[in-house]
Short mmCIF file of C-alpha atoms and ligand atoms in Angstrom, two decimals:
data_model
loop_
_atom_site.label_atom_id
_atom_site.label_comp_id
_atom_site.label_asym_id
_atom_site.label_seq_id
_atom_site.Cartn_x
_atom_site.Cartn_y
_atom_site.Cartn_z
CA MET A 1 0.36 -7.09 24.63
CA GLY A 2 -0.35 -5.39 21.31
CA LYS A 3 -0.53 -6.85 17.85
CA THR A 4 2.35 -7.95 15.65
CA TYR A 5 2.57 -6.68 12.07
CA LYS A 6 4.68 -8.17 9.32
CA ILE A 7 6.32 -5.46 7.27
CA ALA A 8 8.14 -6.02 3.95
CA LEU A 9 11.04 -3.60 3.67
CA MET A 10 12.01 -2.70 0.10
CA PRO A 11 14.70 -0.03 0.41
CA GLY A 12 15.37 -0.10 -3.36
CA ASP A 13 17.72 2.32 -5.11
CA GLY A 14 19.65 5.54 -4.48
CA THR A 15 18.69 7.26 -1.26
CA GLY A 16 15.92 4.67 -0.70
CA PRO A 17 17.90 2.60 1.86
CA GLU A 18 18.89 5.69 3.82
CA VAL A 19 15.32 6.98 4.23
CA VAL A 20 13.90 3.52 4.92
CA ASP A 21 16.44 3.14 7.78
CA GLU A 22 15.10 6.33 9.37
CA GLY A 23 11.51 5.23 8.80
CA VAL A 24 12.25 1.96 10.59
CA LYS A 25 13.90 3.86 13.42
CA VAL A 26 10.73 5.90 13.92
CA LEU A 27 8.46 2.89 13.51
CA ASP A 28 10.40 1.05 16.22
CA ALA A 29 10.08 4.05 18.55
CA ALA A 30 6.31 4.12 17.87
CA ALA A 31 5.98 0.33 18.44
CA LYS A 32 7.64 0.68 21.83
CA LYS A 33 5.58 3.69 22.86
CA PHE A 34 2.22 2.42 21.60
CA ASP A 35 2.67 -1.26 22.42
CA PHE A 36 2.71 -3.22 19.22
CA SER A 37 5.50 -5.10 17.44
CA LEU A 38 6.86 -5.10 13.94
CA GLU A 39 8.51 -8.02 12.18
CA TYR A 40 10.54 -6.97 9.19
CA THR A 41 11.43 -9.00 6.13
CA HIS A 42 13.99 -7.46 3.82
CA PHE A 43 13.67 -7.56 0.04
CA ASP A 44 16.57 -6.46 -2.22
CA TYR A 45 14.47 -5.62 -5.28
CA GLY A 46 15.88 -2.69 -7.25
CA GLY A 47 18.54 -1.58 -9.68
CA ASP A 48 21.56 -3.18 -8.12
CA ARG A 49 19.93 -6.60 -8.00
CA TYR A 50 18.79 -6.17 -11.59
CA LEU A 51 22.29 -5.28 -12.78
CA LYS A 52 23.68 -8.32 -10.95
CA THR A 53 21.07 -10.89 -11.92
CA GLY A 54 19.42 -9.52 -15.08
CA GLU A 55 16.03 -10.08 -13.44
CA VAL A 56 13.78 -7.18 -12.38
CA LEU A 57 11.77 -9.27 -9.92
CA PRO A 58 12.04 -12.93 -9.04
CA GLU A 59 9.01 -15.08 -10.02
CA ASN A 60 7.76 -15.43 -6.41
CA ALA A 61 8.09 -11.69 -5.58
CA VAL A 62 4.36 -10.93 -5.46
CA GLU A 63 3.67 -14.11 -3.48
CA GLU A 64 6.42 -13.36 -0.96
CA LEU A 65 5.40 -9.71 -0.53
CA SER A 66 1.76 -10.79 -0.13
CA LYS A 67 2.66 -12.66 3.06
CA ASN A 68 3.10 -9.29 4.78
CA ASP A 69 0.64 -6.85 6.24
CA ALA A 70 2.19 -3.96 4.36
CA ILE A 71 5.21 -2.96 2.29
CA PHE A 72 7.50 -0.08 3.07
CA LEU A 73 9.37 1.07 -0.04
CA GLY A 74 12.25 3.53 -0.37
CA ALA A 75 12.70 4.33 -4.05
CA ILE A 76 13.02 2.68 -7.43
CA GLY A 77 15.22 4.11 -10.22
CA HIS A 78 18.91 3.57 -10.97
CA PRO A 79 21.19 5.83 -13.05
CA ASP A 80 22.78 2.80 -14.80
CA VAL A 81 19.47 1.28 -15.89
CA LYS A 82 17.53 2.64 -18.87
CA PRO A 83 14.43 4.61 -17.68
CA GLY A 84 11.30 2.48 -17.65
CA ILE A 85 12.78 -0.91 -16.92
CA LEU A 86 12.73 -0.74 -13.13
CA GLU A 87 9.79 1.66 -12.94
CA LYS A 88 7.58 -0.61 -15.00
CA GLY A 89 9.15 -3.90 -13.97
CA ILE A 90 9.07 -3.28 -10.23
CA LEU A 91 7.03 -0.29 -9.11
CA LEU A 92 4.17 -0.39 -11.59
CA HIS A 93 4.22 -4.16 -11.69
CA LEU A 94 3.68 -4.36 -7.94
CA ARG A 95 0.99 -1.65 -7.93
CA PHE A 96 -0.90 -3.66 -10.56
CA ALA A 97 -0.24 -7.20 -9.31
CA LEU A 98 -1.22 -6.25 -5.75
CA ASP A 99 -4.22 -4.31 -7.10
CA GLN A 100 -3.30 -1.21 -5.16
CA TYR A 101 -5.94 0.79 -6.92
CA VAL A 102 -5.58 4.04 -5.03
CA ASN A 103 -2.45 6.18 -4.77
CA LEU A 104 -3.16 8.33 -1.75
CA ARG A 105 -1.13 11.53 -1.59
CA PRO A 106 -1.74 14.08 1.16
CA VAL A 107 -0.78 17.68 0.44
CA ILE A 108 -0.45 19.23 3.86
CA LEU A 109 1.60 22.28 4.81
CA TYR A 110 2.98 21.88 8.34
CA PRO A 111 3.51 24.90 10.57
CA ASN A 112 6.81 26.74 10.01
CA VAL A 113 7.37 25.12 6.61
CA GLU A 114 8.13 27.43 3.77
CA THR A 115 5.76 27.27 0.81
CA PRO A 116 6.41 29.03 -2.47
CA LEU A 117 2.78 30.24 -2.34
CA LYS A 118 2.73 33.80 -1.06
CA ASP A 119 0.36 34.44 1.85
CA LYS A 120 -0.74 30.77 2.15
CA THR A 121 -0.66 29.13 5.60
CA PRO A 122 -1.20 25.61 6.95
CA GLU A 123 -4.90 26.43 7.14
CA ASP A 124 -4.99 26.89 3.35
CA ILE A 125 -2.97 23.88 2.23
CA ASP A 126 -4.61 20.75 3.60
CA PHE A 127 -5.97 18.35 1.02
CA VAL A 128 -5.52 14.81 -0.29
CA VAL A 129 -5.22 13.50 -3.82
CA VAL A 130 -6.81 10.13 -4.52
CA ARG A 131 -5.05 9.06 -7.73
CA GLU A 132 -6.32 6.02 -9.63
CA ASN A 133 -3.34 3.68 -9.60
CA THR A 134 -3.93 0.66 -11.89
CA GLU A 135 -5.41 2.03 -15.14
CA GLY A 136 -5.33 5.04 -17.45
CA LEU A 137 -2.28 5.73 -19.56
CA TYR A 138 -0.23 3.61 -17.18
CA ALA A 139 -1.98 0.32 -18.14
CA GLY A 140 0.44 -0.23 -21.01
CA ALA A 141 -2.14 -0.50 -23.78
CA GLY A 142 -1.09 0.57 -27.26
CA GLY A 143 1.82 -0.15 -29.53
CA VAL A 144 4.15 1.03 -32.17
CA LEU A 145 4.24 0.52 -35.97
CA LYS A 146 7.07 1.07 -38.41
CA LYS A 147 9.44 1.93 -35.57
CA GLY A 148 12.49 3.92 -36.54
CA THR A 149 11.08 4.95 -39.93
CA ALA A 150 9.75 8.27 -41.09
CA ASP A 151 6.24 6.67 -40.93
CA GLU A 152 6.48 5.61 -37.31
CA VAL A 153 3.19 5.51 -35.42
CA ALA A 154 2.99 5.34 -31.61
CA VAL A 155 -0.31 4.78 -29.79
CA GLN A 156 -0.69 4.89 -26.03
CA ASP A 157 -4.24 4.23 -24.88
CA SER A 158 -5.87 5.33 -21.64
CA ILE A 159 -7.80 2.46 -20.12
CA ASN A 160 -10.78 3.42 -17.97
CA THR A 161 -13.04 0.71 -16.68
CA ARG A 162 -16.32 1.38 -14.95
CA LYS A 163 -15.22 -0.91 -12.10
CA GLY A 164 -11.79 0.64 -11.76
CA VAL A 165 -13.06 4.20 -11.85
CA GLU A 166 -15.96 3.55 -9.53
CA ARG A 167 -13.98 1.89 -6.75
CA CYS A 168 -11.47 4.76 -6.80
CA ILE A 169 -14.22 7.38 -6.63
CA ARG A 170 -15.94 5.51 -3.80
CA PHE A 171 -12.65 5.46 -1.88
CA ALA A 172 -12.45 9.22 -2.32
CA PHE A 173 -15.93 9.78 -0.88
CA GLU A 174 -15.24 7.48 2.05
CA TYR A 175 -12.01 9.33 2.65
CA ALA A 176 -13.70 12.70 2.61
CA ARG A 177 -16.15 11.45 5.21
CA LYS A 178 -13.34 10.09 7.38
CA ARG A 179 -11.22 13.27 7.04
CA ASN A 180 -14.26 15.24 8.20
CA LYS A 181 -12.91 18.62 7.04
CA ARG A 182 -14.62 20.51 4.15
CA LYS A 183 -16.45 17.24 3.29
CA GLN A 184 -15.95 17.80 -0.39
CA VAL A 185 -14.68 15.69 -3.25
CA THR A 186 -13.43 17.40 -6.45
CA LEU A 187 -13.28 15.38 -9.61
CA CYS A 188 -10.22 16.48 -11.61
CA GLY A 189 -10.63 15.61 -15.28
CA LYS A 190 -10.76 16.94 -18.80
CA THR A 191 -14.40 16.51 -19.85
CA ASN A 192 -14.06 19.19 -22.54
CA VAL A 193 -11.54 17.13 -24.57
CA LEU A 194 -11.30 13.59 -23.26
CA THR A 195 -14.96 13.04 -23.94
CA PHE A 196 -14.90 9.24 -23.75
CA ALA A 197 -12.78 8.66 -20.65
CA PHE A 198 -14.01 11.52 -18.54
CA ASP A 199 -17.59 11.04 -19.52
CA LEU A 200 -17.31 7.67 -17.84
CA TRP A 201 -15.58 9.28 -14.86
CA GLU A 202 -18.17 12.03 -14.60
CA ARG A 203 -21.18 9.66 -14.71
CA ALA A 204 -19.60 7.33 -12.16
CA PHE A 205 -18.67 10.33 -9.94
CA TYR A 206 -22.22 11.75 -9.76
CA GLU A 207 -23.79 8.31 -9.33
CA VAL A 208 -21.50 7.42 -6.43
CA ALA A 209 -22.05 10.91 -4.97
CA GLU A 210 -25.72 10.11 -4.50
CA GLU A 211 -24.72 7.59 -1.84
CA TYR A 212 -22.92 10.36 0.05
CA PRO A 213 -25.43 13.18 0.61
CA ASP A 214 -23.20 14.55 3.39
CA ILE A 215 -20.31 15.17 0.95
CA LYS A 216 -20.26 18.10 -1.48
CA THR A 217 -19.18 17.53 -5.08
CA ASP A 218 -17.05 19.73 -7.27
CA TYR A 219 -15.45 19.42 -10.68
CA ALA A 220 -12.35 21.02 -12.19
CA HIS A 221 -10.46 20.39 -15.44
CA VAL A 222 -6.91 19.31 -14.79
CA ASP A 223 -5.37 22.49 -16.13
CA ALA A 224 -7.66 24.57 -13.95
CA THR A 225 -6.84 22.25 -11.01
CA CYS A 226 -3.19 23.25 -11.40
CA MET A 227 -4.21 26.88 -11.35
CA TRP A 228 -6.39 26.58 -8.28
CA MET A 229 -3.76 24.50 -6.44
CA VAL A 230 -1.50 27.55 -6.69
CA LYS A 231 -4.07 30.33 -6.41
CA ASN A 232 -6.65 28.90 -4.02
CA PRO A 233 -5.48 25.60 -2.52
CA GLU A 234 -7.89 26.18 0.39
CA TRP A 235 -10.75 25.21 -1.91
CA PHE A 236 -9.68 21.58 -1.92
CA ASP A 237 -10.40 18.74 0.49
CA VAL A 238 -10.21 15.49 -1.47
CA ILE A 239 -9.34 15.47 -5.19
CA VAL A 240 -10.00 12.31 -7.17
CA THR A 241 -8.42 11.84 -10.58
CA ASP A 242 -6.95 9.38 -13.09
CA ASN A 243 -3.46 7.92 -13.03
CA MET A 244 -1.65 10.39 -15.29
CA PHE A 245 -3.28 13.58 -14.02
CA GLY A 246 -2.72 12.32 -10.49
CA ASP A 247 0.96 11.78 -11.19
CA ILE A 248 1.35 15.31 -12.48
CA ILE A 249 -0.71 17.23 -9.94
CA THR A 250 0.89 15.47 -6.98
CA ASP A 251 4.35 16.76 -7.91
CA LEU A 252 2.83 20.21 -7.94
CA GLY A 253 1.24 19.33 -4.58
CA ALA A 254 4.58 18.26 -3.19
CA MET A 255 6.09 21.61 -4.07
CA ILE A 256 3.36 23.69 -2.37
CA GLN A 257 3.65 21.63 0.81
CA GLY A 258 7.38 22.27 1.12
CA GLY A 259 9.02 19.93 -1.40
CA MET A 260 9.80 16.30 -2.12
CA GLY A 261 11.52 16.03 1.28
CA ILE A 262 8.11 15.93 3.02
CA ALA A 263 5.82 14.38 0.36
CA ALA A 264 4.50 10.99 1.47
CA GLY A 265 2.27 8.49 -0.29
CA GLY A 266 0.59 5.14 -0.12
CA ASN A 267 -0.42 2.63 -2.80
CA ILE A 268 -3.58 1.29 -1.25
CA ASN A 269 -5.50 -1.88 -1.76
CA PRO A 270 -8.15 -1.63 1.00
CA GLU A 271 -8.78 -5.36 0.73
CA GLY A 272 -5.18 -6.47 0.25
CA VAL A 273 -1.56 -5.53 0.82
CA SER A 274 -0.67 -1.85 0.52
CA MET A 275 2.71 -0.26 -0.21
CA PHE A 276 3.90 3.00 1.29
CA GLU A 277 6.60 5.17 -0.33
CA PRO A 278 7.93 8.70 -0.34
CA ILE A 279 7.02 10.16 -3.71
CA GLY A 280 10.39 11.78 -4.43
CA GLY A 281 12.35 9.02 -6.12
CA SER A 282 15.91 7.75 -5.72
CA ALA A 283 17.81 11.05 -5.90
CA PRO A 284 21.08 9.51 -7.12
CA LYS A 285 23.12 12.70 -6.66
CA TYR A 286 22.45 12.69 -2.88
CA THR A 287 23.02 8.99 -2.38
CA GLY A 288 25.20 7.92 0.54
CA LEU A 289 25.86 11.50 1.73
CA ASN A 290 23.55 11.55 4.76
CA VAL A 291 21.87 14.68 3.35
CA ILE A 292 18.52 13.45 2.00
CA ASN A 293 15.41 14.39 3.97
CA PRO A 294 13.89 11.24 5.50
CA LEU A 295 10.60 12.98 6.49
CA ALA A 296 8.74 11.88 3.35
CA ALA A 297 9.60 8.25 4.17
CA ILE A 298 8.74 8.75 7.82
CA GLY A 299 5.43 10.31 6.78
CA SER A 300 4.82 7.25 4.58
CA ALA A 301 5.52 5.03 7.60
CA GLN A 302 2.96 7.12 9.49
CA MET A 303 0.38 6.48 6.74
CA MET A 304 1.21 2.78 6.97
CA MET A 305 0.43 2.73 10.68
CA ASP A 306 -2.81 4.54 10.10
CA TYR A 307 -3.77 2.04 7.45
CA LEU A 308 -2.88 -0.89 9.72
CA GLY A 309 -5.25 0.53 12.36
CA GLU A 310 -2.64 1.85 14.80
CA THR A 311 -4.26 5.28 14.76
CA GLU A 312 -2.58 6.54 17.92
CA ALA A 313 0.83 5.61 16.61
CA ALA A 314 0.08 7.39 13.33
CA VAL A 315 -0.99 10.56 15.19
CA GLY A 316 2.09 10.25 17.40
CA ILE A 317 4.42 10.07 14.43
CA GLU A 318 2.65 12.97 12.70
CA ASN A 319 2.96 15.15 15.77
CA ALA A 320 6.63 14.23 16.10
CA ILE A 321 7.26 15.19 12.48
CA LYS A 322 5.47 18.51 13.04
CA ARG A 323 7.45 19.27 16.14
CA VAL A 324 10.83 18.48 14.53
CA VAL A 325 9.92 20.56 11.49
CA ALA A 326 8.70 23.52 13.57
CA GLU A 327 11.44 23.52 16.21
CA LYS A 328 14.59 22.11 14.64
CA LEU A 329 15.00 22.03 10.88
CA THR A 330 16.29 25.04 8.97
CA SER A 331 14.88 23.77 5.65
CA LEU A 332 13.29 20.66 4.21
CA SER A 333 15.67 20.50 1.27
CA ALA A 334 18.44 17.92 1.03
CA GLY A 335 21.67 19.23 2.55
CA LYS A 336 20.04 22.30 4.04
CA MET A 337 18.14 20.81 7.00
CA GLY A 338 20.75 21.85 9.59
CA TYR A 339 21.00 18.14 10.41
CA GLY A 340 21.94 14.96 8.54
CA THR A 341 19.51 12.26 7.40
CA LYS A 342 20.23 10.06 10.46
CA GLU A 343 20.00 12.99 12.89
CA VAL A 344 16.57 13.92 11.56
CA GLY A 345 15.51 10.29 12.08
CA ASP A 346 16.83 10.43 15.64
CA LEU A 347 15.02 13.70 16.36
CA VAL A 348 11.67 12.32 15.14
CA ALA A 349 12.16 9.00 16.94
CA SER A 350 12.83 10.75 20.23
CA ALA A 351 9.89 13.14 19.68
CA VAL A 352 7.65 10.08 19.34
C1 IPM B 401 5.35 8.35 -8.90
C2 IPM B 401 6.45 8.19 -9.90
C3 IPM B 401 6.13 6.95 -10.71
C4 IPM B 401 4.81 7.18 -11.41
C5 IPM B 401 7.25 6.56 -11.72
C6 IPM B 401 8.58 6.38 -11.04
C7 IPM B 401 6.87 5.36 -12.51
O1 IPM B 401 6.61 9.30 -10.65
O2 IPM B 401 5.17 7.47 -8.04
O3 IPM B 401 4.63 9.35 -8.95
O4 IPM B 401 4.79 7.79 -12.49
O5 IPM B 401 3.78 6.78 -10.88
MN1 MN B 402 5.26 10.94 -10.12
#
């Protein structure tokens, strides 16, 4: 008899619940096939709960979520709630409180998926972004003076700690070793302008690199990184970068791998509780229509199984996604898949 894992389900807002349902469907199929069990606990955190109760998260949220082996999140963001409240109050709060210091975002083009990059194939688009997830411009440091006047001043500081930067970089090197592909880590920064923050990053990067003589190092400014991601994505294996740059380049990454419908991610605390989520958001206009693509959520569930040590199940889910994409779907875009959300979930579950 295999292990039992406790999974916190946080479907959240918009299309979140629909895609989490399909993720659970596939997880259950994998549990049956690969002999382990999953115990789910449901959490209703999100916009609807906030509008009803006036509270973004209950006081014991972090404690309750921490009782689980992992968290599976749908999406956070509600059209009736001012931007920033739920994002900062729920998503960023949990990333910080659970010290999920890496946001891991694979950019992989599966066979038969259309990419906007001319002449690029699955061989060319296969890399992972390791985004620092607890510091940088996201830390909330700064403030505002004379608000609403002609003399208003707004300061938003980027926080970079040696500890925070170093652990993220080390994760990237370990990951490059584990991936065992080009065995290369690219630091994505802006050393020509952000001479305080990225000087720290650069020194930490080359010092950590000395511990990994089997891994090649590479550096690119963030603007150039965007250029190479479009022109020569095959140059990348693992990219490590700060929170803000990571946020931006992973939306670009999502587009070259076929769109938000397939872009999966994980907020990782290697020593704690990690949280897996599709990177696309709550897509209010598609909510409740059975048209949203659940593959990004299913891919996130796959990453969760990998992280929990159920490697065979993770590979099984990935192969199932690849098969369904190659043999069945007409597109990865919402409403154009040739199947509904639930049917795509059924197809992947039976392929598992
Ligand atoms: C992401 C999202 C979030 C971020 C938002 C919703 C706060 O864009 O996960 O990339 O900026 O990190
Ligand atoms: Mn983003």
